[in-house]
Amino acid sequence: MHKISRLFNQLLKQVAQKIGSYSNLSLTQSIMILCVVPMVGSVVLVGYVSFRNGTKAVENLAKQLQQEIHSKVERELNNYLTSPNQVNQINLDNHRLGILNFSDFPLMEKYLWRQIQHFPEIGFIGYAADSGEMIGVERLDNGKIEINLMNDSRHNLRIYPTDSQGNKLTQRKVIPHFINQERPWYKKAVNAGKPTWSDIFIYQGTPRLAVSAVVPIYHKNNQLKGVLFSDLLLSLVSKFLSNLKVGKSGQIVIMETSGLLVASSAEPPFIIPNRKANELEQIPQRISLRESHQPKMRELSANLNLRFPKLDQIKTSQFWTVNLQNQLYFVQVFPFHNNLSSDWLVVILLPHEDVMEEITFNTKISIAISLLTLLLAVFIGIFTAQWITKPILKLNQGVENLQQGNLHEPILMQRKDELGNLVSAFNLMATELQTLLATLEQKVAERTAELIIAKEKAEVANQAKSTFIANMSHELRSPLNAIMGFSQLILRTKNLPREQYENASIIHHSGEYLLSLINDILDFSKIEAGKSTLNPQDFDLYRLLDDLEDIFYHKVVDSGLELIFERGDNLPRYIRTDALKLRQVLINLLSNAIKFTPHGEVILTVNASENFVTAEVGLDVTGFSLEKSDINSHYHYRVNFRISDTGLGIAPEELSQLFQPFSQTESGRESQEGTGLGLTISRQFVNLMGGDITVESELGKGSIFKFSIQAQLGTETINPEPEKNEMRRVLALAPDQPIYKLLVVDDKAINRQLLMKLLLPLGFEVKEASNGQDAIAIWERWEPHLILMDMRMPVMDGYEATKYIKSTIKGNATAIIAFTASVLEEEKSIILSTGCDDFLRKPFKEYTIFDTLTKHLGVQYIYEEILDHNQGIFTEIPPKTENFQIMPKEWLIRLSEAVLEADGEQVMKLVAEIPKTGETLAKNLTKLVHQFQFEQILDLIEPLINDDDLLG
């Protein structure tokens, strides 16, 4: 298509050049040609493209329609096949709990009568004892329920109608010599020795196709007690298929791989042959596709057998076209795998003309419109040429007057279109030219004022650009949610090849890197728009530094670097400032230092200087001394940070541009990483916290970044441990909990699918909705415990849906968690004000979902004890003496000598000799050396070394 457009544009250029080369053509003639030629070309191009793409469009449309029907059929069949096993399991559980006694027939009559009311797809529920008794209830075609009872020694099966209360009425029929052990379904259960399915059979009387789920029941001595059974009415499947719309006259057939029909949208899957003279009644018989009453279905069977001599060879969905009864059809065949004795095949037959009808009609309309447009183009071309050329001639005359210096004769024209505006502008230009010549100095001043206004508009435009970038960052987080979410699901999968874990880990880490770039752009946009504010909170500064050391540990070990954290003695543990912004600044500076340091060390030094506000502290207005908690709020600290490295350094000419947006050093450009916004954002955050960043650097020797922030003394806080939750993978729900019902609301199917795949395997009941209106309908009917609500959706957004639900008494018992890609704090406030109980951001990590469910529902989980190191998660375990047993005794002796001399440098050299299998030991030793805990190291290794070795 692109190639055709390029050729068409080249043709138009050649036509225009040819027209320009003929100087004897008038302007009117040239305009007419230029109006008509493109229209003719457009009609030809549309016709060609329609002809070329018509067939392909029809096939794609047919595939989409059949794929949609495919999904509906597969989903409905799964629902049908679940019910019989569910009924059997309920009865078996009640029997084991002592609620249901199979021998108590009066109780069984009432119980089974009520049970079958709740399962419209079930035709018969019963129990057959090995001793010969049987009790069951049967649903008739008219919807009435009959009780089947056999409890005498003559094996007479008595059938009783029932009233609306389930009471037996007068006996209707007796079937003599009904022996359980001779029934095919009974034999199938006994031979299997476990829950299974019978072969498909036909009910007598009013023929109905059915299949029975059977469960053998044994005494404690493993002796057979009886068989539970529940019959699924396959006639309901045919009814469902007949209600599906497959074009106007399409059909759906379900059959076994043997060829026998299971269900059909157009005919019964069995026949009733003519009764013979010696037969008392007509016996229905199942038929295959080749025995269908419809000739086209028999032809389809022949075509199917030709393509697939053995139907059980069909393992995936197949799609092709075939001519049946001189009519073209689209055919799709796909296998439906079940636990019956034979898998099923679903055949969808879609007439070609059903798909083509509307397309053919639209094509005819398009051609008619194109021809009509072509005629109108000729007429409009003539009119337009005259209409345009007349004012142009007047403008030409005005230009000649202007060239001659005659500025006092305006062009007279009464038009309000573009040409009229052009004439008015020309007249105005002539007038202004006269004024300009007379008052040039005044005009210069006016133009200067206009430039100032233009500059202000440019600044407004720049602000709008920042807002636009922020909105784009929001939109990018939604698809990134799917990338990072599904990569986490893959990492949760067990028994995958190691290569697949590595691939998923790469995807996840790449997503986190992309998220950091998006966050950088968003932070920069918020800074430019003046929306970046300080959010102070009390937090544990020591914990923050420990987390940073853990984050960069593997990176520095892999790079062969040494990372040292030094804390001043006067450094307070709990301070009050913006913890998130401080963390981001430190991560940015440490990442840069490690990235541009090929060997050597990176050192973070932190200390504090105390500023005590004496005017506000000591005595209150009454003269009494202040409590310690009151005094703390008046302590102010200047916390100083210094990050030094032995890396590549920065050239002097680059230092002045280092904190400019999108600016990178030569080393940064060579690394081809980052946005060039990290240092800009870091400086802005430090400024918000009452400080500034400075840098000292020398090429080839390294760099030193320093900054200070203002902070108050904070109060002790209970530190959340998201890292531990993230490392402890949830395997399932803890036992003895209620069944939690969750509703996922999101207009994007991929986000719903992600949450469904995360929550369903754990044992939650989960339903989904694509907008707020559907969510309200499901909430009213299903009453979920918790709703994960997206806020931006069509039809009805999450704000309106939340307000509606929370405005009711029942809605206050439902927890609603806002689930959005927005990161603006003001939007979070708006969302919570609508009634949402909590706020989660996309992309998410799986542990945030689980923690939120625990917070609002009290959900408890079973966690995996051993973590997957392929995911890059490292669990810190306190060192033990047995951890050192992987090292030789000679190494332990050298380590003890270095520890006794408190030689940290020699200890670190010995740590470097620890193999990769001792990664935990290496990390713990490194931390003990940095904390100067030499005595603890000696206590750990002393049991492994003889006293003689220690003495020398």
PDB file of N, CA and C in Angstrom, residues 604-642:
ATOM      1  N   LEU A 604      30.617   5.781  50.573  1.00  0.00           N
ATOM      2  CA  LEU A 604      29.550   6.694  50.990  1.00  0.00           C
ATOM      3  C   LEU A 604      29.778   7.035  52.453  1.00  0.00           C
ATOM      4  N   THR A 605      29.986   8.329  52.715  1.00  0.00           N
ATOM      5  CA  THR A 605      30.208   8.809  54.075  1.00  0.00           C
ATOM      6  C   THR A 605      29.020   9.669  54.483  1.00  0.00           C
ATOM      7  N   VAL A 606      28.445   9.369  55.668  1.00  0.00           N
ATOM      8  CA  VAL A 606      27.272  10.115  56.157  1.00  0.00           C
ATOM      9  C   VAL A 606      27.551  10.563  57.585  1.00  0.00           C
ATOM     10  N   ASN A 607      27.353  11.851  57.841  1.00  0.00           N
ATOM     11  CA  ASN A 607      27.427  12.367  59.206  1.00  0.00           C
ATOM     12  C   ASN A 607      26.415  13.499  59.344  1.00  0.00           C
ATOM     13  N   ALA A 608      26.282  14.005  60.544  1.00  0.00           N
ATOM     14  CA  ALA A 608      25.273  15.042  60.793  1.00  0.00           C
ATOM     15  C   ALA A 608      25.824  16.075  61.755  1.00  0.00           C
ATOM     16  N   SER A 609      25.346  17.303  61.579  1.00  0.00           N
ATOM     17  CA  SER A 609      25.659  18.382  62.517  1.00  0.00           C
ATOM     18  C   SER A 609      24.345  18.872  63.092  1.00  0.00           C
ATOM     19  N   GLU A 610      24.317  19.041  64.414  1.00  0.00           N
ATOM     20  CA  GLU A 610      23.069  19.349  65.122  1.00  0.00           C
ATOM     21  C   GLU A 610      22.867  20.848  65.218  1.00  0.00           C
ATOM     22  N   ASN A 611      21.657  21.296  64.899  1.00  0.00           N
ATOM     23  CA  ASN A 611      21.271  22.702  65.065  1.00  0.00           C
ATOM     24  C   ASN A 611      20.098  22.744  66.027  1.00  0.00           C
ATOM     25  N   PHE A 612      20.300  23.225  67.249  1.00  0.00           N
ATOM     26  CA  PHE A 612      19.250  23.243  68.269  1.00  0.00           C
ATOM     27  C   PHE A 612      18.631  24.631  68.324  1.00  0.00           C
ATOM     28  N   VAL A 613      17.313  24.722  68.151  1.00  0.00           N
ATOM     29  CA  VAL A 613      16.613  26.011  68.123  1.00  0.00           C
ATOM     30  C   VAL A 613      16.314  26.408  69.562  1.00  0.00           C
ATOM     31  N   THR A 614      17.235  27.208  70.164  1.00  0.00           N
ATOM     32  CA  THR A 614      17.114  27.535  71.585  1.00  0.00           C
ATOM     33  C   THR A 614      15.931  28.431  71.869  1.00  0.00           C
ATOM     34  N   ALA A 615      15.488  29.214  70.872  1.00  0.00           N
ATOM     35  CA  ALA A 615      14.375  30.133  71.112  1.00  0.00           C
ATOM     36  C   ALA A 615      13.073  29.375  71.332  1.00  0.00           C
ATOM     37  N   GLU A 616      13.015  28.152  70.892  1.00  0.00           N
ATOM     38  CA  GLU A 616      11.767  27.397  70.975  1.00  0.00           C
ATOM     39  C   GLU A 616      11.858  26.202  71.931  1.00  0.00           C
ATOM     40  N   VAL A 617      13.047  26.002  72.509  1.00  0.00           N
ATOM     41  CA  VAL A 617      13.257  24.778  73.277  1.00  0.00           C
ATOM     42  C   VAL A 617      13.724  25.132  74.686  1.00  0.00           C
ATOM     43  N   GLY A 618      13.436  24.240  75.619  1.00  0.00           N
ATOM     44  CA  GLY A 618      13.911  24.401  76.983  1.00  0.00           C
ATOM     45  C   GLY A 618      12.757  24.648  77.920  1.00  0.00           C
ATOM     46  N   LEU A 619      12.094  25.799  77.766  1.00  0.00           N
ATOM     47  CA  LEU A 619      10.948  26.110  78.606  1.00  0.00           C
ATOM     48  C   LEU A 619       9.777  26.483  77.731  1.00  0.00           C
ATOM     49  N   ASP A 620       8.578  26.070  78.131  1.00  0.00           N
ATOM     50  CA  ASP A 620       7.412  26.489  77.370  1.00  0.00           C
ATOM     51  C   ASP A 620       6.924  27.815  77.917  1.00  0.00           C
ATOM     52  N   VAL A 621       5.818  28.308  77.387  1.00  0.00           N
ATOM     53  CA  VAL A 621       5.352  29.646  77.757  1.00  0.00           C
ATOM     54  C   VAL A 621       4.948  29.728  79.219  1.00  0.00           C
ATOM     55  N   THR A 622       4.689  28.609  79.859  1.00  0.00           N
ATOM     56  CA  THR A 622       4.288  28.630  81.270  1.00  0.00           C
ATOM     57  C   THR A 622       5.480  28.561  82.212  1.00  0.00           C
ATOM     58  N   GLY A 623       6.685  28.350  81.633  1.00  0.00           N
ATOM     59  CA  GLY A 623       7.876  28.263  82.461  1.00  0.00           C
ATOM     60  C   GLY A 623       8.269  26.866  82.851  1.00  0.00           C
ATOM     61  N   PHE A 624       7.436  25.868  82.529  1.00  0.00           N
ATOM     62  CA  PHE A 624       7.781  24.479  82.851  1.00  0.00           C
ATOM     63  C   PHE A 624       8.679  23.899  81.770  1.00  0.00           C
ATOM     64  N   SER A 625       9.516  22.940  82.181  1.00  0.00           N
ATOM     65  CA  SER A 625      10.425  22.313  81.217  1.00  0.00           C
ATOM     66  C   SER A 625       9.641  21.410  80.283  1.00  0.00           C
ATOM     67  N   LEU A 626      10.128  21.323  79.031  1.00  0.00           N
ATOM     68  CA  LEU A 626       9.467  20.514  78.003  1.00  0.00           C
ATOM     69  C   LEU A 626       9.827  19.048  78.159  1.00  0.00           C
ATOM     70  N   GLU A 627       8.866  18.175  77.807  1.00  0.00           N
ATOM     71  CA  GLU A 627       9.146  16.748  77.763  1.00  0.00           C
ATOM     72  C   GLU A 627      10.103  16.439  76.614  1.00  0.00           C
ATOM     73  N   LYS A 628      10.753  15.279  76.688  1.00  0.00           N
ATOM     74  CA  LYS A 628      11.718  14.894  75.652  1.00  0.00           C
ATOM     75  C   LYS A 628      11.064  14.813  74.284  1.00  0.00           C
ATOM     76  N   SER A 629       9.813  14.280  74.227  1.00  0.00           N
ATOM     77  CA  SER A 629       9.126  14.161  72.940  1.00  0.00           C
ATOM     78  C   SER A 629       8.854  15.521  72.342  1.00  0.00           C
ATOM     79  N   ASP A 630       8.607  16.531  73.207  1.00  0.00           N
ATOM     80  CA  ASP A 630       8.391  17.882  72.696  1.00  0.00           C
ATOM     81  C   ASP A 630       9.687  18.485  72.199  1.00  0.00           C
ATOM     82  N   ILE A 631      10.783  18.206  72.914  1.00  0.00           N
ATOM     83  CA  ILE A 631      12.066  18.776  72.524  1.00  0.00           C
ATOM     84  C   ILE A 631      12.517  18.231  71.180  1.00  0.00           C
ATOM     85  N   ASN A 632      12.223  16.948  70.906  1.00  0.00           N
ATOM     86  CA  ASN A 632      12.676  16.325  69.655  1.00  0.00           C
ATOM     87  C   ASN A 632      12.192  17.083  68.440  1.00  0.00           C
ATOM     88  N   SER A 633      10.980  17.602  68.476  1.00  0.00           N
ATOM     89  CA  SER A 633      10.421  18.271  67.303  1.00  0.00           C
ATOM     90  C   SER A 633      11.152  19.555  66.986  1.00  0.00           C
ATOM     91  N   HIS A 634      11.965  20.067  67.925  1.00  0.00           N
ATOM     92  CA  HIS A 634      12.687  21.319  67.701  1.00  0.00           C
ATOM     93  C   HIS A 634      14.157  21.090  67.353  1.00  0.00           C
ATOM     94  N   TYR A 635      14.617  19.840  67.368  1.00  0.00           N
ATOM     95  CA  TYR A 635      15.981  19.557  66.944  1.00  0.00           C
ATOM     96  C   TYR A 635      16.050  19.548  65.426  1.00  0.00           C
ATOM     97  N   HIS A 636      16.980  20.302  64.879  1.00  0.00           N
ATOM     98  CA  HIS A 636      17.194  20.335  63.434  1.00  0.00           C
ATOM     99  C   HIS A 636      18.614  19.864  63.142  1.00  0.00           C
ATOM    100  N   TYR A 637      18.726  19.025  62.119  1.00  0.00           N
ATOM    101  CA  TYR A 637      20.025  18.471  61.747  1.00  0.00           C
ATOM    102  C   TYR A 637      20.341  18.848  60.304  1.00  0.00           C
ATOM    103  N   ARG A 638      21.610  19.033  60.059  1.00  0.00           N
ATOM    104  CA  ARG A 638      22.097  19.093  58.689  1.00  0.00           C
ATOM    105  C   ARG A 638      22.827  17.775  58.449  1.00  0.00           C
ATOM    106  N   VAL A 639      22.205  16.924  57.631  1.00  0.00           N
ATOM    107  CA  VAL A 639      22.774  15.616  57.339  1.00  0.00           C
ATOM    108  C   VAL A 639      23.630  15.734  56.086  1.00  0.00           C
ATOM    109  N   ASN A 640      24.896  15.344  56.187  1.00  0.00           N
ATOM    110  CA  ASN A 640      25.869  15.514  55.111  1.00  0.00           C
ATOM    111  C   ASN A 640      26.194  14.172  54.462  1.00  0.00           C
ATOM    112  N   PHE A 641      26.192  14.160  53.132  1.00  0.00           N
ATOM    113  CA  PHE A 641      26.494  12.941  52.374  1.00  0.00           C
ATOM    114  C   PHE A 641      27.666  13.209  51.443  1.00  0.00           C
ATOM    115  N   ARG A 642      28.569  12.230  51.354  1.00  0.00           N
ATOM    116  CA  ARG A 642      29.745  12.355  50.489  1.00  0.00           C
ATOM    117  C   ARG A 642      29.957  11.022  49.769  1.00  0.00           C
TER     118      ARG A 642
END
